[in-house]
Amino acid sequence: MDLLHIILLAAIQGLTEFLPISSSAHLILPSAILGWQDQGLAFDVAIHLGSLAAVVIYFYDDIKQLTICWSRSLFNDQSSPESRLGWHIILSTIPAALAGLIFSDFIELHLRTILVVAVTTIIFGLALGLADYRSSKSKGIYAFTWKSALFVGCAQALALIPGTSRSGITITAALFLGFERTAAVKFSFFLAIPIILLSGLYKVSQLAEQSEILWRDLAIGSLLSFVAAYVCIHFFIGLIDRIGMMPFVIYRLILGIFLLIIVINA
């Protein structure tokens, strides 16, 4: 891969993984619009692991506390708000994990098109705007129950469709349930950890079929994705209560219309 391609694709992954604008959609665009060669499975794994490292390091203290409390509830039956949140994160992960195992091949073959990305970008962008407008924003992150966690988890499964946005759909679902913006965003970030990890492990199992892996490209892509994701998380968390979701809704509508124009003129 050219260095320019590596830099751009890694930056796209890092910046869009945790914003409600769909990283998968943006990673499809360079090859679909600019005619770039597909980045390949190994590079895709590398940049996703870079994003995973960013969210783990940024929320290290929270993750450590959740893990300790969850372990105590598992082995010593010591329940706490943190342990219950840990269980809810696990529960929310199950629907997307199952859907990925069942439908990933079908989606890869039939839904990774510009038309699908355009439609889902617009539809779920409008859903995000509606959720942000109507939400009571009265619940903190520890107010999740097994029902609300399962609802957000089922919504997350829809993110397998390109253009939906994993972070976008989980934030949308949490907002519809009345959670604060910061709580919805933070829960979405926590959900990203097991999902990216499981997806990465699944893709790594497929790498055995590849005879040549360019380790330099992977290292550069992973590092750049990490930096971009870390910066993105920091500013997103800090600004979301002030700017709300409308800038992302507007961006999604513009992007979706632009993609529809491309499809029409193709």
Coordinates of C-alpha atoms in Angstrom, one line a residue, residues 78-260:
Q78 CA -20.6 -9.1 45.8
S79 CA -23.0 -7.0 43.8
S80 CA -22.3 -3.3 43.1
P81 CA -23.3 -0.7 40.4
E82 CA -20.0 -1.4 38.7
S83 CA -20.5 -5.1 38.7
R84 CA -24.0 -4.8 37.3
L85 CA -22.7 -2.5 34.6
G86 CA -20.1 -5.1 33.7
W87 CA -22.8 -7.8 33.3
H88 CA -24.9 -5.4 31.2
I89 CA -22.0 -4.8 28.9
I90 CA -21.6 -8.6 28.4
L91 CA -25.4 -8.9 27.8
S92 CA -25.4 -6.1 25.3
T93 CA -22.5 -7.8 23.4
I94 CA -24.3 -11.1 22.8
P95 CA -26.9 -10.1 20.1
A96 CA -24.2 -8.5 17.8
A97 CA -21.8 -11.4 18.3
L98 CA -24.5 -13.9 17.3
A99 CA -25.7 -11.8 14.4
G100 CA -22.1 -11.5 13.2
L101 CA -21.6 -15.2 13.2
I102 CA -24.9 -15.8 11.3
F103 CA -25.0 -13.0 8.9
S104 CA -21.5 -11.7 8.3
D105 CA -20.9 -13.6 5.1
F106 CA -24.2 -12.5 3.6
I107 CA -23.6 -8.9 4.5
E108 CA -20.1 -9.0 3.1
L109 CA -21.4 -10.4 -0.2
H110 CA -24.6 -8.4 -0.7
L111 CA -24.7 -5.2 1.5
R112 CA -21.3 -3.6 1.1
T113 CA -22.5 -1.2 -1.6
I114 CA -22.6 2.5 -1.9
L115 CA -26.5 2.4 -2.2
V116 CA -26.8 0.5 1.0
V117 CA -24.4 2.9 2.8
A118 CA -26.2 5.9 1.5
V119 CA -29.6 4.7 2.6
T120 CA -28.5 3.6 6.1
T121 CA -26.5 6.7 6.6
I122 CA -29.6 8.9 6.0
I123 CA -32.1 6.7 7.9
F124 CA -30.0 6.1 11.0
G125 CA -28.8 9.7 11.0
L126 CA -32.5 10.9 11.2
A127 CA -33.0 8.3 14.0
L128 CA -30.1 9.7 15.9
G129 CA -31.5 13.3 15.6
L130 CA -35.0 12.2 16.7
A131 CA -33.6 10.3 19.7
D132 CA -31.5 13.2 20.8
Y133 CA -34.4 15.6 20.4
R134 CA -37.0 13.5 22.3
S135 CA -34.8 12.0 25.0
S136 CA -35.3 13.0 28.6
K137 CA -31.6 12.6 29.2
S138 CA -32.3 11.9 32.8
K139 CA -30.5 8.5 33.4
G140 CA -26.9 8.0 34.3
I141 CA -24.8 5.1 33.1
Y142 CA -25.5 3.0 36.2
A143 CA -29.2 3.1 35.5
F144 CA -29.0 0.4 32.9
T145 CA -31.1 -2.7 33.5
W146 CA -30.9 -6.0 31.8
K147 CA -33.9 -4.9 29.6
S148 CA -32.3 -1.6 28.5
A149 CA -28.9 -3.3 28.0
L150 CA -30.5 -6.0 25.8
F151 CA -32.3 -3.3 23.8
V152 CA -29.1 -1.4 23.1
G153 CA -27.4 -4.8 22.3
C154 CA -30.0 -5.7 19.7
A155 CA -29.6 -2.2 18.2
Q156 CA -25.9 -2.8 18.1
A157 CA -26.5 -5.9 15.9
L158 CA -27.9 -3.6 13.2
A159 CA -24.5 -2.0 12.9
L160 CA -23.4 -5.0 10.9
I161 CA -25.1 -3.3 8.0
P162 CA -22.6 -0.9 6.4
G163 CA -23.4 2.8 7.0
T164 CA -25.4 2.2 10.2
S165 CA -22.6 3.1 12.6
R166 CA -22.0 0.9 15.7
S167 CA -21.5 3.9 18.0
G168 CA -24.4 5.8 16.3
I169 CA -27.0 3.1 16.7
T170 CA -26.0 2.3 20.3
I171 CA -26.1 6.0 21.3
T172 CA -29.4 6.3 19.5
A173 CA -30.9 3.4 21.4
A174 CA -29.6 4.7 24.8
L175 CA -31.0 8.2 24.1
F176 CA -34.4 6.8 23.2
L177 CA -34.4 5.1 26.6
G178 CA -33.8 8.4 28.3
F179 CA -30.1 8.2 29.1
E180 CA -27.9 11.3 29.3
R181 CA -25.7 12.0 26.3
T182 CA -22.5 11.3 28.2
A183 CA -23.9 8.1 29.7
A184 CA -25.0 6.9 26.2
V185 CA -21.6 7.7 24.6
K186 CA -19.6 6.1 27.4
F187 CA -21.7 2.9 27.3
S188 CA -21.2 2.8 23.6
F189 CA -17.4 3.1 24.1
F190 CA -17.5 0.3 26.6
L191 CA -19.5 -1.9 24.2
A192 CA -16.8 -1.3 21.5
I193 CA -14.2 -3.2 23.5
P194 CA -15.6 -6.7 23.4
I195 CA -17.1 -6.2 19.9
I196 CA -13.8 -5.0 18.3
L197 CA -11.9 -7.7 20.2
L198 CA -14.3 -10.5 19.0
S199 CA -14.3 -9.2 15.4
G200 CA -10.5 -9.0 15.5
L201 CA -10.1 -12.5 16.7
Y202 CA -12.5 -13.8 14.0
K203 CA -10.6 -11.9 11.3
V204 CA -7.2 -13.1 12.7
S205 CA -8.5 -16.7 12.2
Q206 CA -8.9 -15.9 8.5
L207 CA -5.4 -14.5 8.1
A208 CA -3.9 -18.0 7.9
E209 CA -5.2 -18.1 4.3
Q210 CA -3.0 -15.1 3.4
S211 CA 0.5 -15.9 2.2
E212 CA 2.0 -12.4 2.4
I213 CA 1.6 -9.8 5.2
L214 CA 3.3 -6.4 5.0
W215 CA 4.1 -5.8 8.7
R216 CA 5.4 -2.3 8.1
D217 CA 2.0 -1.2 6.7
L218 CA 0.2 -2.9 9.6
A219 CA 2.4 -1.2 12.2
I220 CA 2.0 2.3 10.7
G221 CA -1.7 1.8 10.3
S222 CA -2.2 0.5 13.8
L223 CA -0.2 3.4 15.4
L224 CA -2.0 6.1 13.4
S225 CA -5.4 4.6 14.1
F226 CA -4.6 4.5 17.8
V227 CA -3.6 8.2 17.8
A228 CA -6.6 9.3 15.8
A229 CA -9.0 7.3 18.0
Y230 CA -7.5 8.5 21.2
V231 CA -7.8 12.2 20.2
C232 CA -11.3 11.6 18.9
I233 CA -12.5 10.0 22.2
H234 CA -11.0 12.8 24.2
F235 CA -12.7 15.6 22.3
F236 CA -16.0 13.7 21.7
I237 CA -16.5 13.1 25.5
G238 CA -15.6 16.7 26.3
L239 CA -17.9 18.3 23.7
I240 CA -20.9 16.1 23.4
D241 CA -23.0 17.7 26.1
R242 CA -22.4 21.1 24.5
I243 CA -22.8 20.4 20.8
G244 CA -25.3 17.6 21.0
M245 CA -25.9 15.1 18.1
M246 CA -27.1 17.6 15.5
P247 CA -23.7 18.2 13.8
F248 CA -23.4 14.4 13.2
V249 CA -27.0 14.2 12.0
I250 CA -26.3 17.0 9.5
Y251 CA -23.0 15.4 8.4
R252 CA -24.8 12.0 7.8
L253 CA -27.5 13.6 5.8
I254 CA -25.0 15.5 3.6
L255 CA -22.9 12.3 3.1
G256 CA -25.9 10.2 2.4
I257 CA -27.3 12.6 -0.3
F258 CA -23.8 12.8 -1.8
L259 CA -23.6 9.0 -2.1
L260 CA -27.1 8.8 -3.6

